[in-house]
């Protein structure tokens, strides 16, 4: 039996030797060289698929309006560094309203951090761009709003003064005189001080915006002069302090001439009657009395007597 096992092992040995892996190291297959027309792809992590970069898949650049929205959201979440970074990314070539919002955010952040020195030049730039800018966030503290109000009170080169004037014969038609870089005037009114606001259409031409009141009664309004980009240049009133506008009163009728009044001619006739009666009485009296006798006085003198008549 032992001899049989030995013989079987000798018979199977060639097959086992052929199937045994070789001890010689096997070279790793080399990666084919890439051609110039096919750029080499970056190595990927195991199990991760890669694809060549595509312009269609790249995220589009955010619009200035979206950047401003993200910056305001960061401010609400107290992420001031993110809000500042986003606001500073708005360049001078952005639309005017986006630049205005970015300057507002930057100045507000400096004032929240009690850094008024850094906020001052930003506020000056802001009001040079939009002299009638109005900060309307009620949640801001006076340490933030006061520097805005102080800068708004200073003169700025693009500032426009709005003036309300009567216009035409229609008692409900008025004009807001503006000028400067004004391209349109926005007018918002309320029927009551606490009523719902509504816009009143205006037509701007020759440095004035003509409008007609929509109601017969008084309204509470505020107006803003805007340039072509929508930047505010001047204001008349404010949401918290509106201007009261009411239809004009019709002119008073001109007084009737005196010569058309009955009492005028009656007084004339009465005056004439009295005058005629007085004259007649004087004539009658004067005709009924004889003239007084003449008196002659004789004055003696060195030259003789000179007669002196006395009536």
PDB file of N, CA and C in Angstrom, residues 103-175:
ATOM      1  N   UNK A 103     -22.736  98.430  -0.801  1.00  0.00           N
ATOM      2  CA  UNK A 103     -22.201  99.490   0.065  1.00  0.00           C
ATOM      3  C   UNK A 103     -22.980  99.566   1.376  1.00  0.00           C
ATOM      4  N   UNK A 104     -24.283  99.403   1.293  1.00  0.00           N
ATOM      5  CA  UNK A 104     -25.096  99.420   2.519  1.00  0.00           C
ATOM      6  C   UNK A 104     -24.682  98.302   3.467  1.00  0.00           C
ATOM      7  N   UNK A 105     -24.501  97.095   2.934  1.00  0.00           N
ATOM      8  CA  UNK A 105     -24.123  95.953   3.770  1.00  0.00           C
ATOM      9  C   UNK A 105     -22.761  96.169   4.399  1.00  0.00           C
ATOM     10  N   UNK A 106     -21.802  96.641   3.612  1.00  0.00           N
ATOM     11  CA  UNK A 106     -20.449  96.850   4.143  1.00  0.00           C
ATOM     12  C   UNK A 106     -20.441  97.907   5.239  1.00  0.00           C
ATOM     13  N   UNK A 107     -21.126  99.029   5.001  1.00  0.00           N
ATOM     14  CA  UNK A 107     -21.158 100.080   6.016  1.00  0.00           C
ATOM     15  C   UNK A 107     -21.877  99.603   7.276  1.00  0.00           C
ATOM     16  N   UNK A 108     -22.965  98.879   7.101  1.00  0.00           N
ATOM     17  CA  UNK A 108     -23.716  98.386   8.258  1.00  0.00           C
ATOM     18  C   UNK A 108     -22.874  97.433   9.101  1.00  0.00           C
ATOM     19  N   UNK A 109     -22.117  96.567   8.458  1.00  0.00           N
ATOM     20  CA  UNK A 109     -21.277  95.629   9.195  1.00  0.00           C
ATOM     21  C   UNK A 109     -20.216  96.365  10.007  1.00  0.00           C
ATOM     22  N   UNK A 110     -19.593  97.380   9.431  1.00  0.00           N
ATOM     23  CA  UNK A 110     -18.592  98.145  10.178  1.00  0.00           C
ATOM     24  C   UNK A 110     -19.225  98.850  11.374  1.00  0.00           C
ATOM     25  N   UNK A 111     -20.429  99.379  11.200  1.00  0.00           N
ATOM     26  CA  UNK A 111     -21.085 100.081  12.306  1.00  0.00           C
ATOM     27  C   UNK A 111     -21.553  99.113  13.384  1.00  0.00           C
ATOM     28  N   UNK A 112     -21.984  97.924  12.995  1.00  0.00           N
ATOM     29  CA  UNK A 112     -22.335  96.908  13.997  1.00  0.00           C
ATOM     30  C   UNK A 112     -21.111  96.566  14.846  1.00  0.00           C
ATOM     31  N   UNK A 113     -19.948  96.549  14.212  1.00  0.00           N
ATOM     32  CA  UNK A 113     -18.705  96.249  14.925  1.00  0.00           C
ATOM     33  C   UNK A 113     -18.087  97.493  15.554  1.00  0.00           C
ATOM     34  N   UNK A 114     -18.857  98.612  15.563  1.00  0.00           N
ATOM     35  CA  UNK A 114     -18.406  99.863  16.186  1.00  0.00           C
ATOM     36  C   UNK A 114     -17.129 100.393  15.544  1.00  0.00           C
ATOM     37  N   UNK A 115     -16.992 100.190  14.242  1.00  0.00           N
ATOM     38  CA  UNK A 115     -15.830 100.696  13.520  1.00  0.00           C
ATOM     39  C   UNK A 115     -16.310 101.807  12.587  1.00  0.00           C
ATOM     40  N   UNK A 116     -16.585 102.958  13.157  1.00  0.00           N
ATOM     41  CA  UNK A 116     -17.132 104.064  12.382  1.00  0.00           C
ATOM     42  C   UNK A 116     -16.110 104.648  11.413  1.00  0.00           C
ATOM     43  N   UNK A 117     -14.845 104.562  11.744  1.00  0.00           N
ATOM     44  CA  UNK A 117     -13.812 105.105  10.860  1.00  0.00           C
ATOM     45  C   UNK A 117     -13.808 104.392   9.511  1.00  0.00           C
ATOM     46  N   UNK A 118     -13.987 103.076   9.516  1.00  0.00           N
ATOM     47  CA  UNK A 118     -14.026 102.337   8.254  1.00  0.00           C
ATOM     48  C   UNK A 118     -15.358 102.519   7.540  1.00  0.00           C
ATOM     49  N   UNK A 119     -16.408 102.792   8.295  1.00  0.00           N
ATOM     50  CA  UNK A 119     -17.717 102.970   7.668  1.00  0.00           C
ATOM     51  C   UNK A 119     -17.837 104.326   6.986  1.00  0.00           C
ATOM     52  N   UNK A 120     -17.120 105.347   7.448  1.00  0.00           N
ATOM     53  CA  UNK A 120     -17.290 106.714   6.937  1.00  0.00           C
ATOM     54  C   UNK A 120     -17.057 106.821   5.432  1.00  0.00           C
ATOM     55  N   UNK A 121     -15.929 106.356   4.868  1.00  0.00           N
ATOM     56  CA  UNK A 121     -15.762 106.498   3.414  1.00  0.00           C
ATOM     57  C   UNK A 121     -16.760 105.687   2.608  1.00  0.00           C
ATOM     58  N   UNK A 122     -17.236 104.575   3.155  1.00  0.00           N
ATOM     59  CA  UNK A 122     -18.240 103.773   2.445  1.00  0.00           C
ATOM     60  C   UNK A 122     -19.563 104.515   2.423  1.00  0.00           C
ATOM     61  N   UNK A 123     -19.916 105.151   3.522  1.00  0.00           N
ATOM     62  CA  UNK A 123     -21.150 105.942   3.554  1.00  0.00           C
ATOM     63  C   UNK A 123     -21.068 107.114   2.585  1.00  0.00           C
ATOM     64  N   UNK A 124     -19.934 107.752   2.503  1.00  0.00           N
ATOM     65  CA  UNK A 124     -19.790 108.868   1.567  1.00  0.00           C
ATOM     66  C   UNK A 124     -19.957 108.406   0.127  1.00  0.00           C
ATOM     67  N   UNK A 125     -19.369 107.267  -0.197  1.00  0.00           N
ATOM     68  CA  UNK A 125     -19.524 106.715  -1.545  1.00  0.00           C
ATOM     69  C   UNK A 125     -20.975 106.330  -1.817  1.00  0.00           C
ATOM     70  N   UNK A 126     -21.628 105.788  -0.813  1.00  0.00           N
ATOM     71  CA  UNK A 126     -23.023 105.373  -0.966  1.00  0.00           C
ATOM     72  C   UNK A 126     -23.917 106.559  -1.295  1.00  0.00           C
ATOM     73  N   UNK A 127     -23.799 107.662  -0.544  1.00  0.00           N
ATOM     74  CA  UNK A 127     -24.691 108.803  -0.760  1.00  0.00           C
ATOM     75  C   UNK A 127     -24.264 109.649  -1.951  1.00  0.00           C
ATOM     76  N   UNK A 128     -23.026 109.558  -2.385  1.00  0.00           N
ATOM     77  CA  UNK A 128     -22.666 110.176  -3.664  1.00  0.00           C
ATOM     78  C   UNK A 128     -23.341 109.444  -4.816  1.00  0.00           C
ATOM     79  N   UNK A 129     -23.516 108.146  -4.651  1.00  0.00           N
ATOM     80  CA  UNK A 129     -24.197 107.347  -5.676  1.00  0.00           C
ATOM     81  C   UNK A 129     -25.701 107.546  -5.628  1.00  0.00           C
ATOM     82  N   UNK A 130     -26.274 107.560  -4.431  1.00  0.00           N
ATOM     83  CA  UNK A 130     -27.728 107.670  -4.254  1.00  0.00           C
ATOM     84  C   UNK A 130     -28.011 108.633  -3.105  1.00  0.00           C
ATOM     85  N   UNK A 131     -28.099 109.938  -3.374  1.00  0.00           N
ATOM     86  CA  UNK A 131     -28.251 110.922  -2.287  1.00  0.00           C
ATOM     87  C   UNK A 131     -29.516 110.758  -1.452  1.00  0.00           C
ATOM     88  N   UNK A 132     -30.558 110.154  -2.013  1.00  0.00           N
ATOM     89  CA  UNK A 132     -31.820 110.015  -1.280  1.00  0.00           C
ATOM     90  C   UNK A 132     -32.011 108.616  -0.721  1.00  0.00           C
ATOM     91  N   UNK A 133     -30.908 107.894  -0.509  1.00  0.00           N
ATOM     92  CA  UNK A 133     -31.017 106.547   0.057  1.00  0.00           C
ATOM     93  C   UNK A 133     -31.636 106.634   1.448  1.00  0.00           C
ATOM     94  N   UNK A 134     -32.511 105.662   1.754  1.00  0.00           N
ATOM     95  CA  UNK A 134     -33.207 105.648   3.037  1.00  0.00           C
ATOM     96  C   UNK A 134     -33.042 104.270   3.660  1.00  0.00           C
ATOM     97  N   UNK A 135     -32.451 104.236   4.851  1.00  0.00           N
ATOM     98  CA  UNK A 135     -32.274 102.985   5.577  1.00  0.00           C
ATOM     99  C   UNK A 135     -33.560 102.690   6.332  1.00  0.00           C
ATOM    100  N   UNK A 136     -34.209 101.583   5.995  1.00  0.00           N
ATOM    101  CA  UNK A 136     -35.558 101.315   6.495  1.00  0.00           C
ATOM    102  C   UNK A 136     -35.653 100.055   7.353  1.00  0.00           C
ATOM    103  N   UNK A 137     -34.526  99.552   7.848  1.00  0.00           N
ATOM    104  CA  UNK A 137     -34.565  98.351   8.675  1.00  0.00           C
ATOM    105  C   UNK A 137     -34.852  98.743  10.122  1.00  0.00           C
ATOM    106  N   UNK A 138     -36.049  98.449  10.645  1.00  0.00           N
ATOM    107  CA  UNK A 138     -36.369  98.872  12.016  1.00  0.00           C
ATOM    108  C   UNK A 138     -35.598  98.115  13.079  1.00  0.00           C
ATOM    109  N   UNK A 139     -34.950  97.008  12.709  1.00  0.00           N
ATOM    110  CA  UNK A 139     -34.231  96.209  13.700  1.00  0.00           C
ATOM    111  C   UNK A 139     -32.854  96.781  14.020  1.00  0.00           C
ATOM    112  N   UNK A 140     -32.373  97.729  13.234  1.00  0.00           N
ATOM    113  CA  UNK A 140     -31.041  98.278  13.451  1.00  0.00           C
ATOM    114  C   UNK A 140     -31.060  99.272  14.604  1.00  0.00           C
ATOM    115  N   UNK A 141     -29.986  99.288  15.345  1.00  0.00           N
ATOM    116  CA  UNK A 141     -29.882 100.170  16.505  1.00  0.00           C
ATOM    117  C   UNK A 141     -29.487 101.575  16.065  1.00  0.00           C
ATOM    118  N   UNK A 142     -29.677 102.577  16.927  1.00  0.00           N
ATOM    119  CA  UNK A 142     -29.281 103.950  16.572  1.00  0.00           C
ATOM    120  C   UNK A 142     -27.805 104.106  16.259  1.00  0.00           C
ATOM    121  N   UNK A 143     -26.953 103.279  16.816  1.00  0.00           N
ATOM    122  CA  UNK A 143     -25.526 103.400  16.510  1.00  0.00           C
ATOM    123  C   UNK A 143     -25.241 103.065  15.051  1.00  0.00           C
ATOM    124  N   UNK A 144     -26.174 102.378  14.406  1.00  0.00           N
ATOM    125  CA  UNK A 144     -26.050 102.084  12.976  1.00  0.00           C
ATOM    126  C   UNK A 144     -26.796 103.128  12.146  1.00  0.00           C
ATOM    127  N   UNK A 145     -28.004 103.461  12.532  1.00  0.00           N
ATOM    128  CA  UNK A 145     -28.827 104.361  11.726  1.00  0.00           C
ATOM    129  C   UNK A 145     -28.373 105.814  11.809  1.00  0.00           C
ATOM    130  N   UNK A 146     -27.833 106.239  12.955  1.00  0.00           N
ATOM    131  CA  UNK A 146     -27.463 107.646  13.110  1.00  0.00           C
ATOM    132  C   UNK A 146     -26.384 108.071  12.108  1.00  0.00           C
ATOM    133  N   UNK A 147     -25.304 107.308  11.895  1.00  0.00           N
ATOM    134  CA  UNK A 147     -24.325 107.729  10.879  1.00  0.00           C
ATOM    135  C   UNK A 147     -24.915 107.810   9.472  1.00  0.00           C
ATOM    136  N   UNK A 148     -25.882 106.946   9.152  1.00  0.00           N
ATOM    137  CA  UNK A 148     -26.560 107.053   7.856  1.00  0.00           C
ATOM    138  C   UNK A 148     -27.313 108.377   7.761  1.00  0.00           C
ATOM    139  N   UNK A 149     -28.045 108.726   8.811  1.00  0.00           N
ATOM    140  CA  UNK A 149     -28.817 109.975   8.798  1.00  0.00           C
ATOM    141  C   UNK A 149     -27.896 111.191   8.715  1.00  0.00           C
ATOM    142  N   UNK A 150     -26.790 111.159   9.408  1.00  0.00           N
ATOM    143  CA  UNK A 150     -25.863 112.291   9.381  1.00  0.00           C
ATOM    144  C   UNK A 150     -25.250 112.477   8.000  1.00  0.00           C
ATOM    145  N   UNK A 151     -24.897 111.381   7.353  1.00  0.00           N
ATOM    146  CA  UNK A 151     -24.333 111.494   6.011  1.00  0.00           C
ATOM    147  C   UNK A 151     -25.394 111.928   5.008  1.00  0.00           C
ATOM    148  N   UNK A 152     -26.631 111.486   5.192  1.00  0.00           N
ATOM    149  CA  UNK A 152     -27.713 111.889   4.287  1.00  0.00           C
ATOM    150  C   UNK A 152     -27.979 113.381   4.373  1.00  0.00           C
ATOM    151  N   UNK A 153     -27.738 113.993   5.529  1.00  0.00           N
ATOM    152  CA  UNK A 153     -27.995 115.427   5.696  1.00  0.00           C
ATOM    153  C   UNK A 153     -26.927 116.299   5.049  1.00  0.00           C
ATOM    154  N   UNK A 154     -25.803 115.729   4.679  1.00  0.00           N
ATOM    155  CA  UNK A 154     -24.749 116.516   4.042  1.00  0.00           C
ATOM    156  C   UNK A 154     -25.072 116.723   2.560  1.00  0.00           C
ATOM    157  N   UNK A 155     -24.543 117.785   1.941  1.00  0.00           N
ATOM    158  CA  UNK A 155     -24.808 118.006   0.510  1.00  0.00           C
ATOM    159  C   UNK A 155     -24.064 116.991  -0.348  1.00  0.00           C
ATOM    160  N   UNK A 156     -24.720 116.569  -1.403  1.00  0.00           N
ATOM    161  CA  UNK A 156     -24.126 115.624  -2.353  1.00  0.00           C
ATOM    162  C   UNK A 156     -24.445 116.105  -3.765  1.00  0.00           C
ATOM    163  N   UNK A 157     -23.500 115.862  -4.669  1.00  0.00           N
ATOM    164  CA  UNK A 157     -23.542 116.499  -5.986  1.00  0.00           C
ATOM    165  C   UNK A 157     -24.740 116.061  -6.822  1.00  0.00           C
ATOM    166  N   UNK A 158     -25.246 114.865  -6.642  1.00  0.00           N
ATOM    167  CA  UNK A 158     -26.369 114.387  -7.468  1.00  0.00           C
ATOM    168  C   UNK A 158     -27.723 114.608  -6.806  1.00  0.00           C
ATOM    169  N   UNK A 159     -27.737 115.277  -5.673  1.00  0.00           N
ATOM    170  CA  UNK A 159     -28.992 115.449  -4.943  1.00  0.00           C
ATOM    171  C   UNK A 159     -29.974 116.308  -5.733  1.00  0.00           C
ATOM    172  N   UNK A 160     -31.246 115.952  -5.654  1.00  0.00           N
ATOM    173  CA  UNK A 160     -32.328 116.641  -6.352  1.00  0.00           C
ATOM    174  C   UNK A 160     -33.387 117.030  -5.318  1.00  0.00           C
ATOM    175  N   UNK A 161     -33.917 118.238  -5.449  1.00  0.00           N
ATOM    176  CA  UNK A 161     -34.988 118.710  -4.570  1.00  0.00           C
ATOM    177  C   UNK A 161     -36.322 118.603  -5.301  1.00  0.00           C
ATOM    178  N   UNK A 162     -37.245 117.848  -4.730  1.00  0.00           N
ATOM    179  CA  UNK A 162     -38.584 117.703  -5.307  1.00  0.00           C
ATOM    180  C   UNK A 162     -39.499 118.777  -4.749  1.00  0.00           C
ATOM    181  N   UNK A 163     -40.257 119.420  -5.633  1.00  0.00           N
ATOM    182  CA  UNK A 163     -41.190 120.474  -5.239  1.00  0.00           C
ATOM    183  C   UNK A 163     -42.549 120.200  -5.861  1.00  0.00           C
ATOM    184  N   UNK A 164     -43.603 120.342  -5.046  1.00  0.00           N
ATOM    185  CA  UNK A 164     -44.972 120.117  -5.505  1.00  0.00           C
ATOM    186  C   UNK A 164     -45.554 121.425  -6.032  1.00  0.00           C
ATOM    187  N   UNK A 165     -46.139 121.385  -7.230  1.00  0.00           N
ATOM    188  CA  UNK A 165     -46.707 122.576  -7.865  1.00  0.00           C
ATOM    189  C   UNK A 165     -48.082 122.241  -8.451  1.00  0.00           C
ATOM    190  N   UNK A 166     -48.941 123.271  -8.516  1.00  0.00           N
ATOM    191  CA  UNK A 166     -50.198 123.119  -9.244  1.00  0.00           C
ATOM    192  C   UNK A 166     -49.901 123.000 -10.730  1.00  0.00           C
ATOM    193  N   UNK A 167     -50.804 122.326 -11.436  1.00  0.00           N
ATOM    194  CA  UNK A 167     -50.563 122.141 -12.870  1.00  0.00           C
ATOM    195  C   UNK A 167     -51.896 122.158 -13.610  1.00  0.00           C
ATOM    196  N   UNK A 168     -52.018 123.102 -14.554  1.00  0.00           N
ATOM    197  CA  UNK A 168     -53.192 123.140 -15.415  1.00  0.00           C
ATOM    198  C   UNK A 168     -54.449 123.565 -14.690  1.00  0.00           C
ATOM    199  N   UNK A 169     -55.544 123.493 -15.430  1.00  0.00           N
ATOM    200  CA  UNK A 169     -56.839 123.924 -14.895  1.00  0.00           C
ATOM    201  C   UNK A 169     -57.531 122.842 -14.091  1.00  0.00           C
ATOM    202  N   UNK A 170     -57.147 121.577 -14.311  1.00  0.00           N
ATOM    203  CA  UNK A 170     -57.772 120.480 -13.554  1.00  0.00           C
ATOM    204  C   UNK A 170     -57.360 120.597 -12.093  1.00  0.00           C
ATOM    205  N   UNK A 171     -58.339 120.632 -11.206  1.00  0.00           N
ATOM    206  CA  UNK A 171     -58.063 120.846  -9.782  1.00  0.00           C
ATOM    207  C   UNK A 171     -57.398 119.650  -9.129  1.00  0.00           C
ATOM    208  N   UNK A 172     -57.381 118.498  -9.784  1.00  0.00           N
ATOM    209  CA  UNK A 172     -56.759 117.291  -9.219  1.00  0.00           C
ATOM    210  C   UNK A 172     -55.420 116.969  -9.869  1.00  0.00           C
ATOM    211  N   UNK A 173     -54.906 117.845 -10.706  1.00  0.00           N
ATOM    212  CA  UNK A 173     -53.652 117.604 -11.411  1.00  0.00           C
ATOM    213  C   UNK A 173     -52.546 118.465 -10.803  1.00  0.00           C
ATOM    214  N   UNK A 174     -51.404 117.810 -10.542  1.00  0.00           N
ATOM    215  CA  UNK A 174     -50.262 118.477  -9.943  1.00  0.00           C
ATOM    216  C   UNK A 174     -48.993 118.082 -10.695  1.00  0.00           C
ATOM    217  N   UNK A 175     -47.894 118.725 -10.335  1.00  0.00           N
ATOM    218  CA  UNK A 175     -46.598 118.417 -10.924  1.00  0.00           C
ATOM    219  C   UNK A 175     -45.544 118.396  -9.829  1.00  0.00           C
TER     220      UNK A 175
END
